[in-house]
Tab-separated table of C-alpha atoms in Angstrom:
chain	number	residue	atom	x	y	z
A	1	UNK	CA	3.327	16.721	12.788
A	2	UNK	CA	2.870	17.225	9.182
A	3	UNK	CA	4.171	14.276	6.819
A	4	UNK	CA	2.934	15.442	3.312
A	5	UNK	CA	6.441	17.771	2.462
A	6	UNK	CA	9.614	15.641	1.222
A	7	UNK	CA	11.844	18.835	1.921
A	8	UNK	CA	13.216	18.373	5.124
A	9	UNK	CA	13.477	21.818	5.608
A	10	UNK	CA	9.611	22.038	5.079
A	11	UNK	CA	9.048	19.408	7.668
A	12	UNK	CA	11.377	20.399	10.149
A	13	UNK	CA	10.057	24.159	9.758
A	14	UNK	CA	6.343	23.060	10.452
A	15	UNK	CA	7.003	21.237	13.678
A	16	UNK	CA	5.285	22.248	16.876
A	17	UNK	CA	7.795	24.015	19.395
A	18	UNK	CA	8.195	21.022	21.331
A	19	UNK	CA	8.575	19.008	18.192
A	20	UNK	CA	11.736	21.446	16.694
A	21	UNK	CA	13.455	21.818	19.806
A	22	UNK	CA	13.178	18.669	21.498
A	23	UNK	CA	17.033	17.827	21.188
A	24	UNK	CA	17.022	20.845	23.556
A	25	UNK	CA	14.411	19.505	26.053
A	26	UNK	CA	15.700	16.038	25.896
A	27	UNK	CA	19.543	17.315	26.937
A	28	UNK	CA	17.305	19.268	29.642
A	29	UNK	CA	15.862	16.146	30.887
A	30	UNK	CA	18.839	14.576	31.057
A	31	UNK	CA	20.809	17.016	32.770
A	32	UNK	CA	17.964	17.360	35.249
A	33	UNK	CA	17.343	13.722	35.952
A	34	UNK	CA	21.258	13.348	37.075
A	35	UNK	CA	21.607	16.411	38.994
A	36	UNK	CA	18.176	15.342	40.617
A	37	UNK	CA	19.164	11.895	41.574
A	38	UNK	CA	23.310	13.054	42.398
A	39	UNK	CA	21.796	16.417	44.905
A	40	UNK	CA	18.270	15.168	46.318
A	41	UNK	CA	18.571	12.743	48.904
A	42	UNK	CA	16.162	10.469	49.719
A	43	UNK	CA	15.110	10.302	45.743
A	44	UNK	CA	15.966	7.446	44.251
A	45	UNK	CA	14.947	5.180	47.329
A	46	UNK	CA	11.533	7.176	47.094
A	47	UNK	CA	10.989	6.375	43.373
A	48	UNK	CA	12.202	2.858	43.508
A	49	UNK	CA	9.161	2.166	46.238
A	50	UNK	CA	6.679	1.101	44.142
A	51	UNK	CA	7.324	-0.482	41.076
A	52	UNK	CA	5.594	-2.644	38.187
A	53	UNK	CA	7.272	-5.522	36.801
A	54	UNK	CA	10.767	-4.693	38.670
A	55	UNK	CA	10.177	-1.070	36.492
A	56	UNK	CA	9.499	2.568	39.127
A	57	UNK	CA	6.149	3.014	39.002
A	58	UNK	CA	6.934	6.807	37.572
A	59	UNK	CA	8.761	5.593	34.459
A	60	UNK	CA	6.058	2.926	34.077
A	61	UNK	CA	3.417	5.555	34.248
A	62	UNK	CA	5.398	8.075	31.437
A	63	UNK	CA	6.261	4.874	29.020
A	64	UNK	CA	2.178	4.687	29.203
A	65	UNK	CA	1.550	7.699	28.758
A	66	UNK	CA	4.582	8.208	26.428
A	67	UNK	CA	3.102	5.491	23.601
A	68	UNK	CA	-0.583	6.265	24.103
A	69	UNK	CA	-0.969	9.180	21.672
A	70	UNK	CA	0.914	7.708	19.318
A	71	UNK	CA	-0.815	3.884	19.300
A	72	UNK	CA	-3.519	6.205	19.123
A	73	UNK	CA	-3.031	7.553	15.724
A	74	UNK	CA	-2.441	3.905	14.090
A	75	UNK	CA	-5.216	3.273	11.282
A	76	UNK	CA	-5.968	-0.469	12.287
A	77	UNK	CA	-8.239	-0.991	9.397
A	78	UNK	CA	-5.002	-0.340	7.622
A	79	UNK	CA	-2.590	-3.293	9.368
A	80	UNK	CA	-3.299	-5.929	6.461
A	81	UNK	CA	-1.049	-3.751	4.060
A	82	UNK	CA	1.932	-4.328	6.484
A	83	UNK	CA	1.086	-7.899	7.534
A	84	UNK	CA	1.161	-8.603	3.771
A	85	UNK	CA	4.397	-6.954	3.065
A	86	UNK	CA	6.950	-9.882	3.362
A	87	UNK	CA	9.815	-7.594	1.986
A	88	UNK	CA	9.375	-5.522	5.409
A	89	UNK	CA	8.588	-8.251	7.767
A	90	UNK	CA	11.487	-10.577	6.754
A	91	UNK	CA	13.596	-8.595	6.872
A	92	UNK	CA	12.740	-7.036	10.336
A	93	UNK	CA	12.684	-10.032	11.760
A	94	UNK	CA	16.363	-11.037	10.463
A	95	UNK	CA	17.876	-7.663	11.385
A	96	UNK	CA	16.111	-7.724	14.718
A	97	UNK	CA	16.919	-11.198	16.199
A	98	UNK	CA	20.092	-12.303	14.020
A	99	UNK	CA	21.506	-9.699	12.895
A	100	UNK	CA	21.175	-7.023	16.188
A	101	UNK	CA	22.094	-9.825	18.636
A	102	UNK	CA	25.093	-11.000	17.112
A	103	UNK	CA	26.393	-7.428	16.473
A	104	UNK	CA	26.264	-6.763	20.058
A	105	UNK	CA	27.857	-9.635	21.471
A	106	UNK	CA	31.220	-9.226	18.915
A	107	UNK	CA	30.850	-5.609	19.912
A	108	UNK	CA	30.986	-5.954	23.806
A	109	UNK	CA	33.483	-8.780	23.279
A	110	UNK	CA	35.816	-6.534	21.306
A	111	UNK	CA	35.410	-3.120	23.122
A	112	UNK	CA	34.951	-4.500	26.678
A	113	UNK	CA	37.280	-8.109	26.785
A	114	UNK	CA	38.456	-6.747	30.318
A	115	UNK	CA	35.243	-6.090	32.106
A	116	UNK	CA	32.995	-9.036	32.363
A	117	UNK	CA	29.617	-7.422	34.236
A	118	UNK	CA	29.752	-4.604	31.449
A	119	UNK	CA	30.262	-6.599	28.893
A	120	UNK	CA	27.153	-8.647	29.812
A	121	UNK	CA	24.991	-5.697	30.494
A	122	UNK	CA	25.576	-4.523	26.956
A	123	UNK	CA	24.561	-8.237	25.427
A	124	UNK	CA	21.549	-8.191	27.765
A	125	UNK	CA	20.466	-4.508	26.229
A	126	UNK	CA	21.199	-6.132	22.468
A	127	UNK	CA	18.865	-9.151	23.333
A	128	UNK	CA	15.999	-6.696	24.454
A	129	UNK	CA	14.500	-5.624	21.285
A	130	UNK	CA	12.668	-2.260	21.233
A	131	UNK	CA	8.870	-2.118	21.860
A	132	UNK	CA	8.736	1.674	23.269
A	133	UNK	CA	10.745	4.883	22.322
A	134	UNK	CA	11.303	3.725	18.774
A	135	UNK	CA	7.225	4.794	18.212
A	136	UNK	CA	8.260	8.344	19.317
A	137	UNK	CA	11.416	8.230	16.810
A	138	UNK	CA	9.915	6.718	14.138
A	139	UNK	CA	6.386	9.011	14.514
A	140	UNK	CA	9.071	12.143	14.699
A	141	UNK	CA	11.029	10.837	11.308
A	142	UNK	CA	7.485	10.417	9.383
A	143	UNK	CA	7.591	6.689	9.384
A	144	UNK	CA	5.402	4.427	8.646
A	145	UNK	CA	3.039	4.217	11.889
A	146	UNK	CA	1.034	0.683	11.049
A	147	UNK	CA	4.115	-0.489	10.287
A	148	UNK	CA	5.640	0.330	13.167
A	149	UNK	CA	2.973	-1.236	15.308
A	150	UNK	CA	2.879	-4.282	13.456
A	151	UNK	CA	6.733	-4.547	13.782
A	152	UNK	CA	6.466	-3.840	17.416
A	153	UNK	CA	4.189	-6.586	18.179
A	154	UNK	CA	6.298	-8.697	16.176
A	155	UNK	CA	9.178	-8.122	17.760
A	156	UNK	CA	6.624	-8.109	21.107
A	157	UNK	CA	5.994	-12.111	20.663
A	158	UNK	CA	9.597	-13.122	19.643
A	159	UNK	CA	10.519	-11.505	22.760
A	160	UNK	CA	8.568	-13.505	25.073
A	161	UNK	CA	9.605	-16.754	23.170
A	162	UNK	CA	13.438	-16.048	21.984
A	163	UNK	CA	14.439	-13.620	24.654
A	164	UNK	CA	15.768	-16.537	27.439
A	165	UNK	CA	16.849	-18.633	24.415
A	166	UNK	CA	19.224	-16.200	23.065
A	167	UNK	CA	20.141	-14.896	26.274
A	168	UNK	CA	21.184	-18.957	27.288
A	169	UNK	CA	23.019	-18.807	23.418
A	170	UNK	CA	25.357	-15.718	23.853
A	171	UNK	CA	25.764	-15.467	27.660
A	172	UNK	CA	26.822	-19.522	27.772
A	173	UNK	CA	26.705	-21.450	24.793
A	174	UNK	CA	28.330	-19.303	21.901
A	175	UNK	CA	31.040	-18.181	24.270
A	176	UNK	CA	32.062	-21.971	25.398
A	177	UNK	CA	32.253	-22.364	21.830
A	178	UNK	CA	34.764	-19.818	21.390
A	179	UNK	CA	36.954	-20.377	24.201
A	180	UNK	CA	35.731	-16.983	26.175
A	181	UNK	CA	33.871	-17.031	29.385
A	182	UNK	CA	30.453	-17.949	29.792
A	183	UNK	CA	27.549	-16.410	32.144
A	184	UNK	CA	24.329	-17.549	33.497
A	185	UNK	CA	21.187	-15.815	33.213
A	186	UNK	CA	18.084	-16.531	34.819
A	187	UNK	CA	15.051	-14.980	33.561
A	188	UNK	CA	11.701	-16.489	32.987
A	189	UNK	CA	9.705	-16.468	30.219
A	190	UNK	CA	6.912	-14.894	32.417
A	191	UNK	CA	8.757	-12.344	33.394
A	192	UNK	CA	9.234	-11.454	30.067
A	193	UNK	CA	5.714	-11.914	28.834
A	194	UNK	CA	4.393	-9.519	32.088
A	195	UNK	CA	6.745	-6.773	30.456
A	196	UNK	CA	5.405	-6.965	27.043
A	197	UNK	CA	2.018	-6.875	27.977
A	198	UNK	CA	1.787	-3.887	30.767
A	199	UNK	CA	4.207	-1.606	28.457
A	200	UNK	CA	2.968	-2.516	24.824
A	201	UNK	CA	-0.321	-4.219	26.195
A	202	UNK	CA	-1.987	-1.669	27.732
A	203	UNK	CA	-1.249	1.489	25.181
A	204	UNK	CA	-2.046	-0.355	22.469
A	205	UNK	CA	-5.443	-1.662	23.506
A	206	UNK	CA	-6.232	2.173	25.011
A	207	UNK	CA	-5.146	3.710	21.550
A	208	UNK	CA	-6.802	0.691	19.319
A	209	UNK	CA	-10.094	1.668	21.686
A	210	UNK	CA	-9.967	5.541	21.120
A	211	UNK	CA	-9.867	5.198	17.417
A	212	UNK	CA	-12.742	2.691	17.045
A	213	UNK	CA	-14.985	4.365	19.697
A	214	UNK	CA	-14.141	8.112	18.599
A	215	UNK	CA	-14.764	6.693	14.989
A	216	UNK	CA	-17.555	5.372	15.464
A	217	UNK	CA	-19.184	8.614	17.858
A	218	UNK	CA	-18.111	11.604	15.581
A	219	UNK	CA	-16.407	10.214	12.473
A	220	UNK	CA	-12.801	9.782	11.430
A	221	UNK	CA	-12.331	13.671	9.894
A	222	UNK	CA	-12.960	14.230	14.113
A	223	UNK	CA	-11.004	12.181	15.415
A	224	UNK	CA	-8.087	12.831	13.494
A	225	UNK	CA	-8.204	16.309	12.558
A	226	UNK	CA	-9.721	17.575	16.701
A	227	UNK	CA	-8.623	14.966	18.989
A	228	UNK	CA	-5.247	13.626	17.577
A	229	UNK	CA	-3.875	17.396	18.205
A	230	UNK	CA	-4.839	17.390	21.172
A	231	UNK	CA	-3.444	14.663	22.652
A	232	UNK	CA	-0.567	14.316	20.429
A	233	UNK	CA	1.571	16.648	22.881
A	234	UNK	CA	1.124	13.851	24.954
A	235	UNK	CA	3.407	11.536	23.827
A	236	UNK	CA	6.715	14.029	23.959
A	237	UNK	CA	5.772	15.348	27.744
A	238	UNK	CA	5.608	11.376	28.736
A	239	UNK	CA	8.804	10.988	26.737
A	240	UNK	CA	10.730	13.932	29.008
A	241	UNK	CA	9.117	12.890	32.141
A	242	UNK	CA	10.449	8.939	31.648
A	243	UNK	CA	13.754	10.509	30.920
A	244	UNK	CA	14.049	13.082	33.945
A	245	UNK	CA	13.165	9.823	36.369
A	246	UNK	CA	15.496	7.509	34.493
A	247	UNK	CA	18.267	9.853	34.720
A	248	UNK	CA	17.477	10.649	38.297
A	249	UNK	CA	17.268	7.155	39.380
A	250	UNK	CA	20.968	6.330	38.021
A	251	UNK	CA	22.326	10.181	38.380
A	252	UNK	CA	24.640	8.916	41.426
A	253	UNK	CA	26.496	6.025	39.669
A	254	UNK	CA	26.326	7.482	36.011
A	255	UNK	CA	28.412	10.806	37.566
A	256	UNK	CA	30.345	8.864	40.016
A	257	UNK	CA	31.870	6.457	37.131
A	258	UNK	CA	32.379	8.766	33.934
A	259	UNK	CA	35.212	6.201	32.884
A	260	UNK	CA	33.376	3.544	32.932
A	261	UNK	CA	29.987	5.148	31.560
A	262	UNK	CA	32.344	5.931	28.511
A	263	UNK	CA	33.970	2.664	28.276
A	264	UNK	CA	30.325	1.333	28.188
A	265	UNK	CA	29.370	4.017	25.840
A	266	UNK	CA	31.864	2.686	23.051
A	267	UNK	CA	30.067	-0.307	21.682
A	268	UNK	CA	26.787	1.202	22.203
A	269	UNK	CA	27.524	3.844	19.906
A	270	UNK	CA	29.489	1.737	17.393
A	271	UNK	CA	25.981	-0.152	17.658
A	272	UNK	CA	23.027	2.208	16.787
A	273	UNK	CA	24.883	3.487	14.120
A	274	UNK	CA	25.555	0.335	12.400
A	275	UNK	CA	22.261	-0.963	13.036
A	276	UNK	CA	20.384	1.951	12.021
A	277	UNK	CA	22.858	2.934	8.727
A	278	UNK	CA	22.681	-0.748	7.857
A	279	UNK	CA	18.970	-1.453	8.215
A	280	UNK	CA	18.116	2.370	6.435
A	281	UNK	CA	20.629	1.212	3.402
A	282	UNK	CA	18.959	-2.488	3.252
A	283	UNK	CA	15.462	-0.788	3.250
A	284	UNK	CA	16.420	0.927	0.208
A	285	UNK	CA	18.367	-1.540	-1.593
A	286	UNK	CA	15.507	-3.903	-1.450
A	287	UNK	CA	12.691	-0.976	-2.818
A	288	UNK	CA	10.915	0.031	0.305
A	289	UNK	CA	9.235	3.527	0.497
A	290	UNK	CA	10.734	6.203	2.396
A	291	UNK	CA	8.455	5.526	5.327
A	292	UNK	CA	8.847	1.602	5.347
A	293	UNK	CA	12.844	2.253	5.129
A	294	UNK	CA	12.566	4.582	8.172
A	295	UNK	CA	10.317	2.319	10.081
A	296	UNK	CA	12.258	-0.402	9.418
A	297	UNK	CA	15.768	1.277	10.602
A	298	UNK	CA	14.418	2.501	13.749
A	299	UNK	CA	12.715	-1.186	15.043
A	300	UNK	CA	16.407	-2.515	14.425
A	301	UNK	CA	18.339	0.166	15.680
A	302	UNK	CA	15.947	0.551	19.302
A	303	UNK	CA	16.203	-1.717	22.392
A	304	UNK	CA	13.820	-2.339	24.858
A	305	UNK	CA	15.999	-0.878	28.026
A	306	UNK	CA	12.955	-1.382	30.528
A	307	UNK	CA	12.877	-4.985	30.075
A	308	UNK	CA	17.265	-4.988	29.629
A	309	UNK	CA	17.464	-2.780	33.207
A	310	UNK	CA	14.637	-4.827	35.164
A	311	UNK	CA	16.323	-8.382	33.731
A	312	UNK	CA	19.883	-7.086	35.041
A	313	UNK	CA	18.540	-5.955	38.347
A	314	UNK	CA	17.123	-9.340	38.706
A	315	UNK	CA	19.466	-11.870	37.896
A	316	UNK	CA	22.402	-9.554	39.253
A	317	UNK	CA	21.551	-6.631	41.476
A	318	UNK	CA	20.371	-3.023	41.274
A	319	UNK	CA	24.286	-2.523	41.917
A	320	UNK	CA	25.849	-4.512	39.260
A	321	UNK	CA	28.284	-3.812	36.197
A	322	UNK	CA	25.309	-5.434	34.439
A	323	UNK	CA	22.868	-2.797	35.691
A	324	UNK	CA	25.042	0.018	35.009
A	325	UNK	CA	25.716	-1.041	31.283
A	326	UNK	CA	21.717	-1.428	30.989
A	327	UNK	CA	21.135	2.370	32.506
A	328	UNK	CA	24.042	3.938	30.104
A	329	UNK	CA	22.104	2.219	27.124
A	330	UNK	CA	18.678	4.549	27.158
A	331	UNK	CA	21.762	7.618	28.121
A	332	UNK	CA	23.411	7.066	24.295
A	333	UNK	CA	20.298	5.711	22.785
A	334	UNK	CA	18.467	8.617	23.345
A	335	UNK	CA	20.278	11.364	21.991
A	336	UNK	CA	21.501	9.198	18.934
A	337	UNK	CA	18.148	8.380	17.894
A	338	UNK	CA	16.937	11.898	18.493
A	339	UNK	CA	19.979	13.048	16.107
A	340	UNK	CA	18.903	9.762	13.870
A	341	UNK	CA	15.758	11.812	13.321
A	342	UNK	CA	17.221	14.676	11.948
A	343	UNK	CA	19.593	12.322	9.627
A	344	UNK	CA	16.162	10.440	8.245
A	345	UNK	CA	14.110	13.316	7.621
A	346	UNK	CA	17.071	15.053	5.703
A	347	UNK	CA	17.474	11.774	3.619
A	348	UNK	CA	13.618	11.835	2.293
A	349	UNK	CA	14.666	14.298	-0.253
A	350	UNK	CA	16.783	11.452	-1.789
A	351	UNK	CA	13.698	9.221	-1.252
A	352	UNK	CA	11.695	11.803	-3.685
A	353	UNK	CA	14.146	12.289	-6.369
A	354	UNK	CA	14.552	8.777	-6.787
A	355	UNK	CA	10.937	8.709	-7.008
A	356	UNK	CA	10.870	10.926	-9.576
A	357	UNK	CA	13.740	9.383	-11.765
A	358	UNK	CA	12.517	5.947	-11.511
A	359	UNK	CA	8.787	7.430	-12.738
């Protein structure tokens, strides 16, 4: 993908095929994953069989192969810039696991007062920050890609430390406090650390390894100019196949429920646009570059639905309300994000006029 035009006509224009129409393939994928699951029999038992960390082995194996190419193209002689840059990290880290939490637990309460298990599906999914898709979206918007994989494993070790804590805070503490009705949930820290380091873990060592070896054999203007093409496709046909299987997997109860899949749907869309038009407008309030701004909107805005759907199954069944809310999350996140995209590369032009005023 190019990233060097600030016309978002430019950049949309020089996309690959895949890259210009993937709102297309991703409704495709959708629409084929529920159909699949609703008319196959036999499917979803077949693809829950073997599974990695509570996750179906196939979407394990697309997430994989979905963030591979793109932890691949990460310059990690470049990371000190970002690890530096306290005006990103801060406020990533506020956004991320104050800001995103709390937003999601007065959304749920206010949208979904009536229905309990839904209710805390949707605080489980705003507990589970994102530490897969939102490389895809913020690689597609021309973010900032160190950035992004600093933020990521950032928001990777809060997870394994803060991720039972807050769920304990808003599932039984904060809502004793208020008068509302409080929930258990038992996850272990473990469990959360096992999901961090198969699904960021393993991509990120495999692309930090391709770089420095394919550096080091035939030079960076090779690696980055012949081999990032090549694999770069990659990342998108790992990003369709993880949504056909998701979608198939939960194609029975998100057809056989369209009430409450909507009900659900409510707060989850009141929440990525909020979090991502908040974060985008912070980013440039407080000076960051176009790419920074991006980065940083899309790290808040995400949510890690593996870990959210594998935590509900867990603690309360592959049946639940709670399971069900964490399934409909990746069904609105998806095509928001994707439409996200569009918004953020439209909204560099702004970025380069201001550019030019200010100089």
């Amino acid at each position: 993908m190019t990233t060097t035009s600030t016309a978002p006509a430019t950049v949309v224009g020089k996309l690959s095929t895949l890259d210009r129409f993937l709102p297309v393939w991703i409704a495709a994928a959708m629409v084929a994953g529920l159909l699949a699951g609703r008319w196959i029999p036999g499917l979803e038992a077949g693809l829950n069989a073997v599974a990695i960390d509570g996750i179906s082995l196939p979407i394990a194996l697309g997430l994989l192969v979905m963030m591979y190419p793109v932890l691949a193209k990460v310059r990690y002689d470049r990371l000190d810039t970002v690890t530096r840059d306290r005006k990103l990290l801060l406020p990533s880290l506020i956004l991320n696991w104050l800001v995103g939490p709390a937003l999601m637990f007065a959304l749920a309460w206010l949208l979904l007062p009536d229905l309990p298990e839904y209710r805390t599906g949707l605080i489980i999914v705003g507990l589970a920050r994102c530490i897969a898709m939102v490389i895809i979206w913020n690689d597609l918007a021309c973010g900032d890609r160190e950035a992004a994989a600093v933020l990521v494993a950032l928001n990777s070790v809060f997870q394994v430390i803060m991720f039972g804590v807050l769920g304990w805070f808003y599932l039984s503490v904060l809502p004793g406090w208020l008068g509302l009705e409080t929930t258990s949930l038992a996850v272990s820290g473990w469990q959360i650390a096992k999901s961090v380091l198969i699904f960021l873990g393993i991509p990120l060592v495999a692309g930090y390894l391709s770089r420095r070896l394919g550096e080091r054999g035939k030079g960076r203007d090779w690696y980055e100019n012949r081999f990032l093409p090549k694999i770069g496709p990659i990342a998108l046909y790992g990003l369709l196949f993880t949504i056909v299987i998701l979608f198939a997997l939960q194609g029975h109860q998100i057809t056989s429920r369209p009430l409450d899949v909507a009900r659900i749907a409510l707060p989850l869309l009141a929440y990525f646009a909020l979090m991502w038009a908040g974060s985008y407008l912070f980013g440039k309030v407080i000076g960051l570059s176009y790419e920074r701004t991006t980065t940083l909107a899309f790290t808040a805005a995400g949510n890690n639905f593996e870990l959210a759907i594998a935590v509900a199954i867990a603690t309360f069944g592959v049946t639940s309300g709670q399971a069900l809310a964490g399934v409909v999350g990746p069904l609105i996140e998806v095509p928001v994000l994707v439409a996200l995209v569009y918004v953020s590369l439209a909204l560099r032009r702004r970025f380069a006029q201001s550019t030019v005023e200010r100089s």
